[in-house]
Amino acid sequence: MMASKGQTVAWVVLLAVILALVAVGRLTTAGEEPLLIPRGRNPANIFGGMPCSLQVAVPADRIELGNKANDRAIQAIHDVDARMSTYKDDSELSLLNTAPAGQLVPLSPETLSVLRSARELHKQTDEAFDVTVRPLIELWKDAAQRNELPTSGAIAEAREASRWQQIRLNPTGAVKQESTSRIDLGGIAKGYGVDQAVEAMQQAGAEHGLVEIGGDIRCFGHPARGGKWRVAVRNPFNRGFLAQLLLNNQAVCTSGNYERFSEIEGKRYSHIIDPRTGQPVDAAPSVTVVAPTAMTADAWATALSVLGEDGLRLLEGREGVEALLVIGTPADHRIRMTPGFGKLLAPDTPLPEAKSITTTVAVSR
Ligand code: AMP
Ligand code: MG
């Protein structure tokens, strides 16, 4: 409900910060109206400690609607975390990971739908997005703890231990062909959680809002001040902003090795694994993807971190999916993006630091 012309537009923006109020996300929203922060709505640890925030913009006389939308969205995020977290021993995913071969592990329709999407994205991304890399992730985590690189034999073994071919999905659950198969939804469940929260808000009657989990964002309607939602993309090298995007009814996710990484023998390693080599990736320090849903943006950001700029060709013909990659080192880097991504950049802040970088449009569509 919009205020009529001449009237003061009375909007109330509610911000519920779930884990932390600090804006440590790789993407941050910028330029919103002052926020009203309801207390006592911060649920417990989710997604292994990701900072989350939700905003619902409602007319001043409909605060109850905002509160209801917020509560439902938080519940939706909780549900996703409870089902798909690898940090919780009793999640559906953990039960699947510890199950023996040949046993049907019952899964909720939600978890099954994320697994089916993950399998589809595995195909779409030339197998760069592969949620079956869990044993490799554990191997590299363990290597970081011991401060010793894994052997090539251990890498090959971890790769063989778990593959999509070893997992059957049926209408009520999944069956592993090998007991060693394990799945990690860390590259897609956050985005799915954002989508579920947005859906819950909309079902509660909210027309405008934004949800963020650990830098994965989806917005709908428009912010309190009107116009489009403004989202800033961080420069991976100096923590400043690289670009600002104007979005509505879109999701945007960034994968980067500058925030989540581990160190082994004095060198930094990404938390994203190249399934083809078993090695942590170093193709692109930062990848930002805009898509209609956060799940799609989340998975593609992880996939393009593996593929680098060669992966941009895979976006040709994918409606509404656009990407920006920062490639190289702090001393020598460049930006590559799809032409459609350029159209999302806020005209008042055109790639502020691009003068020191080569900016090229790499994909013709
Ligand atoms: P993101 O921060 O969204 O790029 O997700 C990174 C997370 O995805 C990692 O922490 C792993 O849990 C998981 N992951 C790592 N490598 C891959 C991969 N090649 N395909 C799918 N998921 C991955
Ligand atoms: Mg991702």
XYZ file of C-alpha atoms and ligand atoms in Angstrom:
389
model
C 0.000 0.000 0.000
C 1.686 3.223 -1.168
C 0.951 6.617 0.393
C -0.874 8.930 -2.017
C 0.836 11.882 -3.716
C 1.632 14.818 -1.425
C 1.384 12.738 1.675
C 4.419 12.000 3.700
C 5.427 8.466 2.877
C 5.453 6.624 6.168
C 7.513 3.529 6.054
C 8.907 1.531 8.879
C 11.867 -0.635 8.202
C 12.427 -3.526 10.559
C 15.858 -5.019 10.790
C 16.326 -8.270 12.654
C 19.979 -9.121 13.034
C 20.193 -12.809 13.756
C 23.745 -13.442 14.774
C 25.705 -10.241 14.604
C 25.049 -6.640 13.834
C 28.421 -6.210 12.255
C 28.328 -6.008 8.474
C 30.971 -8.580 7.730
C 29.234 -10.036 4.671
C 31.073 -10.122 1.384
C 28.184 -8.221 -0.089
C 26.612 -5.437 1.932
C 23.549 -3.353 1.397
C 24.213 0.349 1.203
C 22.223 3.536 1.410
C 19.108 2.409 3.268
C 16.927 4.526 5.508
C 17.584 4.484 9.264
C 16.656 1.129 10.660
C 14.543 0.123 13.583
C 15.969 -2.905 15.314
C 13.643 -5.188 17.228
C 15.491 -7.009 20.012
C 15.104 -10.558 21.201
C 14.685 -12.153 17.795
C 18.173 -13.498 17.389
C 18.023 -17.252 16.940
C 20.867 -19.542 17.868
C 23.856 -20.491 15.774
C 22.925 -21.210 12.167
C 24.966 -22.260 9.134
C 27.989 -22.748 11.359
C 27.906 -19.137 12.563
C 26.973 -17.061 9.512
C 25.851 -13.484 10.153
C 22.299 -12.987 8.859
C 19.989 -10.061 8.538
C 16.435 -9.604 7.409
C 14.603 -6.466 6.483
C 10.916 -6.088 5.823
C 9.627 -2.746 4.649
C 5.945 -2.277 5.550
C 3.671 0.745 5.817
C 3.731 2.286 9.318
C 0.235 1.057 10.119
C 1.186 -2.561 9.377
C 4.021 -3.226 11.785
C 2.384 -6.478 12.874
C 2.671 -7.750 9.323
C 6.384 -6.927 9.392
C 6.878 -8.786 12.658
C 4.983 -11.812 11.379
C 6.971 -11.861 8.115
C 10.211 -11.615 10.077
C 9.302 -14.446 12.439
C 8.253 -16.742 9.602
C 11.456 -15.985 7.665
C 13.644 -16.744 10.683
C 11.779 -20.018 11.200
C 12.327 -20.905 7.520
C 16.095 -20.299 7.849
C 16.166 -22.433 10.997
C 14.396 -25.261 9.192
C 16.905 -25.254 6.326
C 19.840 -25.209 8.745
C 18.355 -28.044 10.841
C 17.972 -30.210 7.731
C 21.081 -29.409 5.688
C 23.861 -28.364 8.073
C 27.028 -30.415 8.258
C 27.698 -28.745 11.621
C 24.751 -30.541 13.233
C 25.105 -34.274 13.866
C 21.346 -34.865 13.693
C 20.668 -32.970 10.437
C 19.232 -35.002 7.548
C 22.470 -34.418 5.685
C 24.645 -35.692 8.554
C 22.440 -38.798 8.809
C 22.948 -39.389 5.075
C 26.710 -38.844 5.392
C 27.074 -41.374 8.208
C 24.675 -43.963 6.722
C 26.008 -47.302 5.483
C 25.789 -48.306 1.810
C 22.487 -49.664 0.549
C 20.250 -48.133 3.228
C 17.438 -45.761 2.271
C 17.907 -42.543 4.246
C 14.561 -40.703 4.445
C 14.835 -37.054 3.414
C 12.360 -34.161 3.492
C 11.059 -32.826 0.159
C 13.148 -29.666 0.845
C 16.456 -31.522 1.207
C 15.625 -33.717 -1.784
C 14.852 -30.671 -3.910
C 18.196 -29.043 -3.003
C 20.015 -32.299 -3.807
C 18.239 -32.532 -7.172
C 19.140 -28.920 -7.950
C 22.745 -29.588 -6.905
C 22.881 -32.586 -9.261
C 21.460 -30.482 -12.099
C 23.990 -27.700 -11.384
C 26.757 -30.298 -11.458
C 25.833 -30.920 -15.103
C 25.302 -27.257 -15.994
C 28.690 -26.207 -14.584
C 30.785 -28.829 -16.388
C 31.007 -30.668 -13.036
C 32.750 -27.747 -11.288
C 29.913 -27.507 -8.776
C 30.025 -30.823 -6.992
C 28.498 -31.240 -3.544
C 30.020 -34.727 -3.240
C 33.471 -33.209 -2.554
C 32.911 -33.472 1.213
C 35.804 -35.946 1.842
C 38.185 -33.525 0.075
C 36.908 -30.636 2.186
C 37.550 -32.676 5.329
C 41.005 -33.682 4.059
C 42.028 -30.040 3.507
C 40.536 -28.948 6.848
C 42.552 -31.620 8.568
C 45.673 -30.579 6.622
C 45.228 -27.003 7.848
C 44.938 -28.198 11.427
C 48.117 -30.230 11.111
C 49.795 -27.506 9.021
C 50.916 -30.119 6.507
C 49.872 -30.466 2.847
C 47.939 -33.656 2.009
C 49.720 -36.233 -0.144
C 48.582 -36.785 -3.738
C 47.568 -40.316 -2.728
C 45.306 -38.991 0.028
C 43.781 -36.474 -2.407
C 43.041 -39.166 -4.998
C 41.545 -41.415 -2.325
C 39.276 -38.635 -0.993
C 38.106 -37.886 -4.540
C 37.285 -41.517 -5.250
C 35.490 -41.931 -1.918
C 32.530 -39.804 -2.954
C 30.942 -39.115 -6.326
C 27.478 -38.392 -7.706
C 27.465 -41.781 -9.462
C 27.434 -43.424 -6.019
C 24.250 -41.684 -4.858
C 20.663 -42.552 -5.856
C 17.888 -40.081 -5.168
C 14.357 -41.466 -5.029
C 11.025 -39.815 -4.148
C 11.417 -40.263 -0.378
C 15.129 -40.250 0.282
C 18.606 -41.223 -0.871
C 20.645 -44.410 -1.037
C 24.443 -44.439 -1.093
C 26.196 -47.133 -3.129
C 29.354 -46.714 -1.047
C 29.481 -45.987 2.667
C 32.245 -43.428 1.999
C 30.044 -41.066 -0.103
C 29.488 -37.756 1.669
C 27.786 -34.521 0.706
C 28.432 -30.897 1.642
C 25.741 -28.334 0.812
C 27.849 -25.370 2.007
C 27.927 -23.926 -1.520
C 24.161 -23.920 -2.062
C 22.159 -24.251 1.198
C 22.753 -20.651 2.286
C 21.227 -19.440 -0.966
C 18.343 -21.872 -0.603
C 17.811 -20.608 2.967
C 17.626 -17.041 1.657
C 15.022 -18.112 -0.935
C 12.959 -19.938 1.679
C 13.039 -16.869 3.957
C 11.918 -14.589 1.106
C 9.094 -16.976 0.268
C 8.003 -17.088 3.913
C 7.941 -13.276 4.042
C 5.884 -13.073 0.881
C 3.456 -15.723 2.091
C 2.981 -13.682 5.273
C 1.914 -10.782 3.047
C 5.108 -8.698 2.829
C 5.615 -6.903 -0.482
C 9.067 -5.438 0.096
C 12.064 -6.958 1.792
C 15.605 -8.214 1.726
C 17.236 -11.270 3.279
C 20.943 -11.823 3.734
C 22.808 -14.837 5.064
C 26.577 -14.445 5.213
C 26.680 -12.139 2.201
C 24.148 -14.059 0.084
C 21.295 -11.662 -0.645
C 17.860 -11.673 -2.236
C 15.530 -8.694 -2.419
C 11.929 -8.151 -3.497
C 9.798 -5.066 -3.956
C 11.734 -1.921 -3.122
C 13.484 -0.363 -0.107
C 11.811 2.118 2.229
C 12.949 5.123 0.228
C 11.663 3.642 -3.026
C 13.672 2.835 -6.135
C 15.857 -0.243 -6.321
C 17.843 -2.043 -3.638
C 21.481 -1.026 -3.674
C 24.016 -3.753 -2.964
C 27.743 -3.119 -2.755
C 30.325 -5.645 -3.909
C 33.530 -5.606 -1.914
C 36.934 -5.218 -3.466
C 38.578 -8.527 -2.487
C 41.967 -6.885 -2.016
C 41.396 -3.793 0.093
C 37.974 -4.266 1.698
C 36.650 -1.160 -0.045
C 33.777 -1.336 -2.496
C 34.375 -2.453 -6.045
C 30.927 -1.697 -7.401
C 27.364 -1.016 -6.385
C 24.432 -2.803 -7.967
C 20.824 -1.722 -8.290
C 18.512 -4.705 -7.953
C 14.889 -5.636 -7.610
C 13.448 -9.111 -7.322
C 16.927 -10.545 -7.769
C 19.516 -12.397 -5.748
C 23.244 -11.748 -5.558
C 25.963 -13.929 -4.019
C 29.721 -13.653 -3.809
C 32.296 -16.384 -3.349
C 35.754 -15.261 -2.421
C 38.915 -16.658 -0.943
C 39.643 -13.449 0.969
C 37.215 -14.136 3.778
C 37.062 -17.874 4.193
C 40.399 -19.588 3.741
C 42.910 -21.645 5.685
C 46.666 -21.455 5.910
C 49.043 -24.379 5.427
C 52.810 -24.007 5.607
C 52.468 -20.223 5.340
C 50.270 -20.231 2.228
C 46.552 -19.384 1.991
C 44.150 -21.958 0.577
C 40.552 -21.381 -0.490
C 37.670 -23.283 1.104
C 36.435 -24.117 -2.420
C 37.819 -27.318 -3.949
C 38.329 -27.980 -7.650
C 36.683 -31.415 -8.034
C 38.841 -32.133 -11.100
C 42.156 -31.834 -9.244
C 41.188 -32.144 -5.585
C 43.111 -28.906 -4.943
C 41.751 -25.678 -3.413
C 40.959 -23.175 -6.170
C 42.901 -20.026 -7.000
C 41.357 -19.008 -10.342
C 39.455 -15.961 -9.080
C 39.795 -14.162 -5.731
C 36.213 -12.968 -5.998
C 33.158 -14.027 -8.012
C 29.793 -12.262 -7.799
C 26.699 -13.728 -9.440
C 23.247 -12.192 -9.864
C 20.366 -14.602 -10.542
C 16.600 -14.856 -10.093
C 17.067 -17.051 -6.994
C 19.754 -17.038 -4.319
C 20.246 -20.792 -4.673
C 21.221 -20.377 -8.335
C 23.465 -17.373 -7.595
C 25.129 -19.198 -4.674
C 25.945 -22.323 -6.669
C 27.188 -20.445 -9.741
C 29.438 -18.211 -7.612
C 31.087 -21.330 -6.196
C 31.274 -22.964 -9.652
C 32.854 -19.917 -11.332
C 35.416 -19.776 -8.508
C 36.520 -23.177 -9.797
C 36.258 -22.434 -13.529
C 37.544 -18.851 -13.630
C 36.778 -16.726 -16.691
C 36.488 -19.801 -18.946
C 33.278 -20.574 -17.069
C 31.572 -17.381 -18.249
C 30.693 -19.061 -21.546
C 28.455 -21.456 -19.605
C 26.198 -18.530 -18.695
C 25.365 -17.792 -22.317
C 21.640 -18.271 -22.777
C 20.973 -18.573 -19.027
C 18.247 -16.015 -18.521
C 18.909 -13.576 -15.663
C 22.212 -15.124 -14.544
C 25.067 -12.581 -14.699
C 28.560 -12.659 -13.233
C 31.539 -10.500 -12.348
C 34.937 -12.048 -11.683
C 38.021 -10.462 -10.181
C 41.034 -12.371 -11.460
C 44.695 -12.175 -10.515
C 46.662 -10.818 -7.575
C 46.455 -7.532 -5.625
C 49.367 -6.206 -7.711
C 48.044 -7.342 -11.068
C 44.366 -8.017 -11.475
C 41.524 -7.539 -13.906
C 37.757 -7.714 -13.992
C 35.701 -9.886 -16.306
C 31.926 -9.705 -16.500
C 28.957 -10.633 -18.617
C 27.423 -7.692 -20.524
C 24.215 -8.088 -18.506
C 26.140 -7.565 -15.268
C 27.341 -4.171 -16.531
C 23.711 -3.081 -16.856
C 23.116 -3.703 -13.139
C 25.894 -1.337 -11.999
C 24.672 1.845 -10.275
C 25.414 4.730 -12.688
C 26.566 7.008 -9.856
C 29.273 4.563 -8.785
C 30.733 3.027 -11.938
C 33.469 0.616 -10.838
C 35.209 3.247 -8.661
C 38.529 1.484 -8.538
C 38.494 0.183 -12.080
C 40.910 2.862 -13.293
C 43.765 0.897 -11.844
C 42.412 -2.293 -13.326
C 41.770 -3.468 -16.862
C 38.021 -3.633 -17.244
C 36.872 -5.717 -20.133
C 33.697 -7.343 -21.188
C 34.717 -10.872 -21.979
C 31.529 -12.516 -23.146
C 29.456 -11.762 -26.170
C 25.873 -12.922 -25.897
P 30.554 -20.509 -1.181
O 31.105 -19.731 -0.032
O 29.115 -20.311 -1.425
O 31.367 -20.405 -2.415
O 30.602 -22.047 -0.749
C 31.794 -22.648 -0.397
C 31.470 -23.937 0.307
O 30.949 -24.868 -0.649
C 32.668 -24.592 0.914
O 32.892 -24.133 2.232
C 32.268 -26.047 0.861
O 31.399 -26.341 1.926
C 31.475 -26.157 -0.414
N 32.295 -26.465 -1.616
C 33.638 -26.393 -1.776
N 34.009 -26.711 -3.025
C 32.859 -26.993 -3.688
C 32.566 -27.380 -5.038
N 33.524 -27.537 -5.971
N 31.259 -27.590 -5.363
C 30.264 -27.434 -4.453
N 30.480 -27.059 -3.182
C 31.756 -26.839 -2.798
Mg 28.107 -20.624 -3.166
